[in-house]
Coordinates of C-alpha atoms in Angstrom, one line a residue:
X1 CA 105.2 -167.6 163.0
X2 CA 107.4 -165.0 161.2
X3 CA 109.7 -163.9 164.2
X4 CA 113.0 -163.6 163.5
X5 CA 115.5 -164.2 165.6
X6 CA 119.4 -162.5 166.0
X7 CA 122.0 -165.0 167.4
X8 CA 125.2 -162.7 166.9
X9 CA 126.4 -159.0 166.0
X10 CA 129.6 -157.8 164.4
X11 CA 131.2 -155.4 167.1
X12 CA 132.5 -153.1 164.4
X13 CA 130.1 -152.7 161.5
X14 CA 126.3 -153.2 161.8
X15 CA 126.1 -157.3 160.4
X16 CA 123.8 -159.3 162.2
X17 CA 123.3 -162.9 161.7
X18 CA 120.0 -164.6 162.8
X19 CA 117.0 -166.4 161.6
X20 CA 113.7 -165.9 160.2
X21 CA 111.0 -168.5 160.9
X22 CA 108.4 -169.0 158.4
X23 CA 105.6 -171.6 157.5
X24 CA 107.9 -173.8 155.5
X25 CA 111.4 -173.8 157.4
X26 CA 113.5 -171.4 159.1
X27 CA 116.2 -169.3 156.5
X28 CA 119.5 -168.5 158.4
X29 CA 120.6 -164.8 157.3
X30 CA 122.5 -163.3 155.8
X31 CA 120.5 -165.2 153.0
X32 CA 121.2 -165.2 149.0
X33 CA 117.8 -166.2 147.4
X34 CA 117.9 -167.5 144.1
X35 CA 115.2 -166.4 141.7
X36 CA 112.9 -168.5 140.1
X37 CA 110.5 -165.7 138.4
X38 CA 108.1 -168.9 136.6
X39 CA 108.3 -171.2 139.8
X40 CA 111.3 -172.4 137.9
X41 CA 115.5 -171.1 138.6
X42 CA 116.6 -171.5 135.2
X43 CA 118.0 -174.6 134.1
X44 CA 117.7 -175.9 138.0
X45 CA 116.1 -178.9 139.6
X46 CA 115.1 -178.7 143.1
X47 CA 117.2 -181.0 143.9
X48 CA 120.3 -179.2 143.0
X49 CA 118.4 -176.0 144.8
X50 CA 118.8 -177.9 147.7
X51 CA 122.4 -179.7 147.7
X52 CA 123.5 -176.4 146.5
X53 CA 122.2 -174.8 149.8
X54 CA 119.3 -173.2 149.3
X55 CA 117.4 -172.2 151.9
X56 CA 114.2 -169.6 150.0
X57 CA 113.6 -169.1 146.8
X58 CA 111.6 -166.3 144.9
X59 CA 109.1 -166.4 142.2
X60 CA 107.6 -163.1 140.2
X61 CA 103.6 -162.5 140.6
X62 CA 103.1 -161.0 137.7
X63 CA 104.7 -163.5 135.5
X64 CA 102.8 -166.1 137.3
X65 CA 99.7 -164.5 136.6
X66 CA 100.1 -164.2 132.9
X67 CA 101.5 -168.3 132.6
X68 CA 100.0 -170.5 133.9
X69 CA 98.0 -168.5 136.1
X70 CA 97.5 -168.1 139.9
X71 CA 94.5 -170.5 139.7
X72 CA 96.1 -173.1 138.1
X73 CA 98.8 -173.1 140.7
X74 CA 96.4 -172.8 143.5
X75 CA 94.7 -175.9 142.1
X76 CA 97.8 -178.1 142.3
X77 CA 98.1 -177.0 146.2
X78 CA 99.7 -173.9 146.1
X79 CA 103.2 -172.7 144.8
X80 CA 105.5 -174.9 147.0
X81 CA 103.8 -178.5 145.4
X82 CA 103.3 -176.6 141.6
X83 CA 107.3 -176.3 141.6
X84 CA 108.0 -179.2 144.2
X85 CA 109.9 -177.3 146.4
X86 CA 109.1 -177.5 150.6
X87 CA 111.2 -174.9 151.5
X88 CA 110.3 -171.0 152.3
X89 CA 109.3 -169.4 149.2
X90 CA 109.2 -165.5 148.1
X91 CA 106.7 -163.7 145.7
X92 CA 107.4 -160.3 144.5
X93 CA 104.5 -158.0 143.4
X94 CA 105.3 -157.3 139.8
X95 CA 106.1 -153.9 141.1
X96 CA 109.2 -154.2 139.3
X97 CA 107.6 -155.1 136.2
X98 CA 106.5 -151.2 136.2
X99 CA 110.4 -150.1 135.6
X100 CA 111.4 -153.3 133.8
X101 CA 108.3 -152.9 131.4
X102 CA 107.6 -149.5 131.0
X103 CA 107.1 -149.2 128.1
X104 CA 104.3 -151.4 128.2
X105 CA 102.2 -149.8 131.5
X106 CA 100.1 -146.7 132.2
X107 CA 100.5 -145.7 135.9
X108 CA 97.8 -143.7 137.5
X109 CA 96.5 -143.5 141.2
X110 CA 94.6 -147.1 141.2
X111 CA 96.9 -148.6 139.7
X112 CA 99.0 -150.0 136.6
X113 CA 97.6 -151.3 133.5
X114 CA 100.3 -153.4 131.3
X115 CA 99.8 -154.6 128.0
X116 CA 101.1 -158.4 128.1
X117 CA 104.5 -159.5 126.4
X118 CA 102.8 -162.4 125.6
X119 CA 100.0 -161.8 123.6
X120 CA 99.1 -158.5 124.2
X121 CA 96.1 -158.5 126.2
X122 CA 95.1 -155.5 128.7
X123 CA 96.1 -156.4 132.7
X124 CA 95.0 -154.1 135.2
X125 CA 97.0 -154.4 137.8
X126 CA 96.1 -153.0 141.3
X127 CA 97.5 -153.3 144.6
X128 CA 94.1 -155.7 145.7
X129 CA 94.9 -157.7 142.9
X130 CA 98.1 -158.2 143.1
X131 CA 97.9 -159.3 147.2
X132 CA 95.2 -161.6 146.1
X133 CA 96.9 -163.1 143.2
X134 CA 100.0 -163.5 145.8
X135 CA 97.8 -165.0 148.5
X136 CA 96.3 -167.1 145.7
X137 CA 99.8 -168.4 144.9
X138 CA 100.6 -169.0 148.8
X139 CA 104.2 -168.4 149.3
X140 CA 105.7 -167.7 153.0
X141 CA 106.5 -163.8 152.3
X142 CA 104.8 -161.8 149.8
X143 CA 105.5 -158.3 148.3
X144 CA 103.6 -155.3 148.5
X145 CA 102.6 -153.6 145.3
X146 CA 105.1 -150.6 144.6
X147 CA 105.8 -147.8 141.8
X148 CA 110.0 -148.6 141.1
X149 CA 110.9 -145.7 139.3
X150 CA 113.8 -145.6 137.1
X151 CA 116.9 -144.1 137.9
X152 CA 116.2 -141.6 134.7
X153 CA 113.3 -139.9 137.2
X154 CA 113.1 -136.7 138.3
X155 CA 112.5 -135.8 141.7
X156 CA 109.3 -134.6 141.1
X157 CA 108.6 -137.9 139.4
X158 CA 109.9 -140.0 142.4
X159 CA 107.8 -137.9 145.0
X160 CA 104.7 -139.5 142.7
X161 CA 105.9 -143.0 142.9
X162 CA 106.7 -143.1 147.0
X163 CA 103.7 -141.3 147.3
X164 CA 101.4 -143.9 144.9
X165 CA 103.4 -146.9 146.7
X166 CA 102.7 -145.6 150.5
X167 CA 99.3 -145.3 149.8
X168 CA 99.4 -148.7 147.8
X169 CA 101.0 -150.4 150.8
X170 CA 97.7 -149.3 152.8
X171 CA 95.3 -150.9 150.1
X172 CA 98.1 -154.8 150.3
X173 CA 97.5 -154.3 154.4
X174 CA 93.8 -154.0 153.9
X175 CA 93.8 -156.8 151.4
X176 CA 96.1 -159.0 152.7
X177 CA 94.3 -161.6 155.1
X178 CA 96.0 -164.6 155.3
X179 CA 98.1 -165.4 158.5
X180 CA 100.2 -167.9 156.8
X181 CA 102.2 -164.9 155.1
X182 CA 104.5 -162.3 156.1
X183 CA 103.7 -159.1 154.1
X184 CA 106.6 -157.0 153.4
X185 CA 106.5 -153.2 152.8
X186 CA 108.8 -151.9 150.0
X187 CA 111.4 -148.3 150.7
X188 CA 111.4 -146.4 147.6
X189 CA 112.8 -142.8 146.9
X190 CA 115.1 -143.1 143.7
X191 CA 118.5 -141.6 144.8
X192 CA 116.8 -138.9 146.7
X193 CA 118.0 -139.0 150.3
X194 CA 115.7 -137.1 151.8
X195 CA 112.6 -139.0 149.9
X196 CA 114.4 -142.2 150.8
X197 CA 114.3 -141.0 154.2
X198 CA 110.8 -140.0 154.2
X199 CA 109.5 -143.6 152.7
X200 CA 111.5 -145.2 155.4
X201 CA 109.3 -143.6 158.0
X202 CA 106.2 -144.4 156.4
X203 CA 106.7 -148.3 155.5
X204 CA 108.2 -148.9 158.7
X205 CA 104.9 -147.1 160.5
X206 CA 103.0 -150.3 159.2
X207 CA 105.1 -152.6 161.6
X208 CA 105.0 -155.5 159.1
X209 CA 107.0 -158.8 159.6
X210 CA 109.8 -157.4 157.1
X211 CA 111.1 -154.6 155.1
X212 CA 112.5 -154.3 151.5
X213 CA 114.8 -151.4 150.2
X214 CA 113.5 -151.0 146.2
X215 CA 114.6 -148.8 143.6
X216 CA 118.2 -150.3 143.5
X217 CA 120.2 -152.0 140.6
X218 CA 117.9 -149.9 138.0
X219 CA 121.0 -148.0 136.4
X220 CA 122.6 -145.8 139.3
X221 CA 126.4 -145.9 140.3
X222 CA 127.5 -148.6 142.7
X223 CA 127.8 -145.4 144.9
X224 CA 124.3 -144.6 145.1
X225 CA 123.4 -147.9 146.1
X226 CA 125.9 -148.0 149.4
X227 CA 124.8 -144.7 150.3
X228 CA 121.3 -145.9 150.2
X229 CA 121.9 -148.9 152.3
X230 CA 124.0 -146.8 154.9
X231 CA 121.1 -144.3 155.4
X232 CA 118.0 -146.6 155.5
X233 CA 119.1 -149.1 157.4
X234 CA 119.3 -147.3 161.0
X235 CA 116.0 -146.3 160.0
X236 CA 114.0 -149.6 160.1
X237 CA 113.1 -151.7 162.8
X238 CA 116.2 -153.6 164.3
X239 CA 113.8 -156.8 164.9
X240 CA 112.6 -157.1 161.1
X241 CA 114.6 -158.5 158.3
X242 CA 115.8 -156.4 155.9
X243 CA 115.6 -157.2 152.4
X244 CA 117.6 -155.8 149.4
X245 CA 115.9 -156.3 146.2
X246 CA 117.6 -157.4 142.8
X247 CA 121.2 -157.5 144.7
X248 CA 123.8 -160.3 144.2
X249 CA 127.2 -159.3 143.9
X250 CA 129.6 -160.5 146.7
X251 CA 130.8 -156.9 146.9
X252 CA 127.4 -155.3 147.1
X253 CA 126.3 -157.9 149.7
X254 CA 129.2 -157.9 151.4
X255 CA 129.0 -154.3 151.8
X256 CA 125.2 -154.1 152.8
X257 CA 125.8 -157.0 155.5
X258 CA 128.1 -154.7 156.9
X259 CA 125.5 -152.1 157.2
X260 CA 122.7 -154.6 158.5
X261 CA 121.0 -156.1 156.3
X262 CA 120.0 -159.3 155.9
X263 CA 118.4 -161.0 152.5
X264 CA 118.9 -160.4 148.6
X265 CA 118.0 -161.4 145.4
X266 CA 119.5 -161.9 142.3
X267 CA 119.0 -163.1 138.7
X268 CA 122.8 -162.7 138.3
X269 CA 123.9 -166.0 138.8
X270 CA 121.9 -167.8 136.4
X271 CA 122.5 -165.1 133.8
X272 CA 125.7 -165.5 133.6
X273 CA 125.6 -169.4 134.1
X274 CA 123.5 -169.3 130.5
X275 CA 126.1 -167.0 128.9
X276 CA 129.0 -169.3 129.9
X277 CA 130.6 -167.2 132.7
X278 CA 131.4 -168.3 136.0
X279 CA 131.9 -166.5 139.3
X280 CA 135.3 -167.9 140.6
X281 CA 137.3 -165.7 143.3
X282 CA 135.2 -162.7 143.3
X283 CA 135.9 -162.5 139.1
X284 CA 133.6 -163.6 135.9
X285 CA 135.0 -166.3 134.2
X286 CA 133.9 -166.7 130.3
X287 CA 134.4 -170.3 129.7
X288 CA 134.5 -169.6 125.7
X289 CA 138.0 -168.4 126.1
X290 CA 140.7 -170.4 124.8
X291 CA 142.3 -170.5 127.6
X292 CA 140.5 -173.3 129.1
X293 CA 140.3 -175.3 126.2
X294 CA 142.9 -177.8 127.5
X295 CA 142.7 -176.8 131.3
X296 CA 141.7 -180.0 133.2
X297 CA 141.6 -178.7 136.7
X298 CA 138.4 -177.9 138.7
X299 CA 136.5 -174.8 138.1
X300 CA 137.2 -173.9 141.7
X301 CA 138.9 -176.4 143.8
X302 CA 137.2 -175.5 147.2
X303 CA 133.7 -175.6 145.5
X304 CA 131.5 -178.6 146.0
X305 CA 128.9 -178.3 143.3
X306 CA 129.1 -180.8 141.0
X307 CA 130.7 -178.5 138.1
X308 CA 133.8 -178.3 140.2
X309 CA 133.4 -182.1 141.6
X310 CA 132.6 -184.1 138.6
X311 CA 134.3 -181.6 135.9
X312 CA 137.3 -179.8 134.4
X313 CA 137.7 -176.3 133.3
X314 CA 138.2 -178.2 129.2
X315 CA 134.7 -180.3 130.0
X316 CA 132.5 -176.9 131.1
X317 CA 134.6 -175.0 128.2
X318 CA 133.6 -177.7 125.4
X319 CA 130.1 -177.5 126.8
X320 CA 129.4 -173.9 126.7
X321 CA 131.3 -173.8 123.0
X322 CA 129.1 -176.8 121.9
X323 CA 126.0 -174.7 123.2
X324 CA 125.0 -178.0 125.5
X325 CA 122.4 -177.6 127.3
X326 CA 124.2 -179.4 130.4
X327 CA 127.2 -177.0 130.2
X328 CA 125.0 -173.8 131.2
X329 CA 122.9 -175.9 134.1
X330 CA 126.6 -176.5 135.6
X331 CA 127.6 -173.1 135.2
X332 CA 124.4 -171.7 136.4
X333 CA 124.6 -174.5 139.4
X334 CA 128.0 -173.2 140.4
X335 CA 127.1 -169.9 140.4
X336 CA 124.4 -170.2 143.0
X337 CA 126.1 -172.0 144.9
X338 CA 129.3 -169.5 145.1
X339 CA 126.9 -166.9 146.2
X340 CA 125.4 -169.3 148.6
X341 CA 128.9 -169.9 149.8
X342 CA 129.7 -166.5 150.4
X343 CA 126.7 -165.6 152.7
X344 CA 127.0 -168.4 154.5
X345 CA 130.6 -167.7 155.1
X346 CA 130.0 -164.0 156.2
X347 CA 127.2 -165.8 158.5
X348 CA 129.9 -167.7 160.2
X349 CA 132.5 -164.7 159.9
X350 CA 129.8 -162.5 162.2
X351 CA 129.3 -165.5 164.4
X352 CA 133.2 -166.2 164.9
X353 CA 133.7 -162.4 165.6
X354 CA 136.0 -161.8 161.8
X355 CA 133.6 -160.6 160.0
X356 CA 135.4 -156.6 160.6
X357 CA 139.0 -158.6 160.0
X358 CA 137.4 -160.7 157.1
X359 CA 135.0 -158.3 155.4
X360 CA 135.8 -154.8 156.5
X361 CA 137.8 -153.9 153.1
X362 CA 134.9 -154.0 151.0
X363 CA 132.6 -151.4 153.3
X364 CA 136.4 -148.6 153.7
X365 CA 137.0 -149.0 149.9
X366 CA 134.1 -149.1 148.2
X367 CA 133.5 -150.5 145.5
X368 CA 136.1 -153.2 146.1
X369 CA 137.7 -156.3 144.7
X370 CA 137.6 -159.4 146.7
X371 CA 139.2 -162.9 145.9
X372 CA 137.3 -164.7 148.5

């Protein structure tokens, strides 16, 4: 049910191109997967999801749990009818919600316990609960519970963490039942390479359907995270998609494509789509600027969203200074969709035997600047 499938190498860097089957549709890889942490991607139907491309999409467990609750969803029929979306679907953990709220948790060996944002209340969070609430919810591929330290941590701090989330990724296997879902084990180990190394060894012993690299996009340099991706890779299994967690760039991608791997996740695009910037030819675009007040070409001629099909640069620029709601969905819209476009095009790049010619500049001079 979850095999996954490689139809093509890149002779002269480590890309692979394939396909990973799940319950709800296959997802062609290299995959961007937009992220809808509320069974929601910001300002985004699923209909636009799906003319823009999207094949999975990826919702947050913990934020689920807290509004509306994994009951209520599981009541409706499960995540994919809550939201309306039919495609393969993603749950993360809430591991990341022990970096991102940290202030707000107690780690100890069972366990996190978080006070809510919302109102408060006392959540205990363990790694049982959190599988269950995930199998409550029902997406394809689910997350196992990890510790993500910060990039702050010491070394003696991050030994802690990969130890609590190796032993955590026992109790998800031995709570996890349902054969309708992949289980993936998360690599963590800070910017330690040696610990790195070490948690590679122990997630991959589990033989799971898929492996996540953690830890990343929480501060380091740019540096830190290539290096990562270089050593880990050639460490997990060749047969398993490889997942890099809270990645969107097309110069990080691009770069950890060339060093085999296969999905990511973002909340980039959307982010910047509701502060009025848009990603056109590798730059960020702010759409305040006066300089598209009277500019009444497309955003990007060789995009086909409907910012760039229906609109000018003056239109999306009077939106975004008018604070219309429309302005950011179209921003946001065209965002995705660029990054959709761009693993898509390294997918056919790796297929057509240019991705070394087409993409090779960003892995020799990293980081680089790219005007795909």
């Amino acid at each position: 049910m979850f095999d996954f499938e490689i139809s093509a190498h890149c002779s002269n860097t480590q890309a692979r191109c394939g396909c990973f089957h799940t319950p709800h549709g296959p997802v062609q890889t290299p995959q961007f997967m937009p992220v809808g942490t509320l069974a929601t991607v910001k300002g985004i139907s699923t209909e636009q999801l799906i003319h823009a491309g999207t094949q999975m999409v990826l919702s947050n467990t913990y934020h689920l749990h807290l509004q509306p609750g994994e009951n209520i969803v599981a009541s409706a029929g499960g995540l994919h009818r809550f939201m309306g979306w039919h495609g393969p679907m993603l749950t993360d953990s809430g591991g990341f919600q022990v970096f991102s709220l940290g202030n707000l948790n107690t780690v100890d060996e069972r366990g996190v316990i978080f006070q809510s944002p919302r109102d408060g209340r006392t959540i205990h969070m363990t790694p049982e609960q959190a599988t269950t609430i995930q199998m409550t919810l029902g997406a394809d591929v689910v997350m196992a519970f990890d510790q993500c330290p910060p990039y702050s941590a010491t070394e003696n701090d991050v030994i802690d963490a990969c130890r609590r989330t190796h032993a955590w990724l026992e109790r998800c296997v031995n709570a996890h039942t349902r054969n309708d879902q992949a289980l993936f084990g998360i690599v963590q180990g800070g910017c330690f390479p040696h610990l790195r190394r070490d948690s590679a060894h122990a997630v991959a012993a589990f033989n799971l359907p898929g492996i996540a690299i953690g830890g990343v996009s929480v501060g380091e340099p740019v540096n830190d995270i290539h290096r990562i991706i270089r050593d880990i890779n050639p460490l997990l299994p060749i047969d398993r998609p490889r997942y890099l967690m809270g990645v969107g760039t097309p110069c990080e991608m691009a770069i950890a494509v060339a060093n085999g791997t296969d999905m990511f996740d973002c909340v980039l695009p959307t982010r910047l789509g509701r502060h009025g910037t848009a990603l056109v030819g590798g730059e960020r675009w702010n759409l305040r600027n006066a300089r598209f007040r009277n500019d009444h070409t497309p955003l990007d001629s060789s995009c086909s969203c409907p910012a760039c099909t229906n609109h000018s640069r003056a239109y999306l620029h009077h939106l975004i200074r008018s604070e219309e709601l429309l302005g950011l969905t179209l921003v946001s819209l065209h965002n995705i969709t660029h990054l959709l476009r761009f693993t898509s095009a390294m997918a056919q790049a790796i297929q057509d035997g240019s991705f070394s010619e087409d993409f090779a500049p960003w892995q020799r001079n990293s980081p680089a600047h790219h005007t795909w």
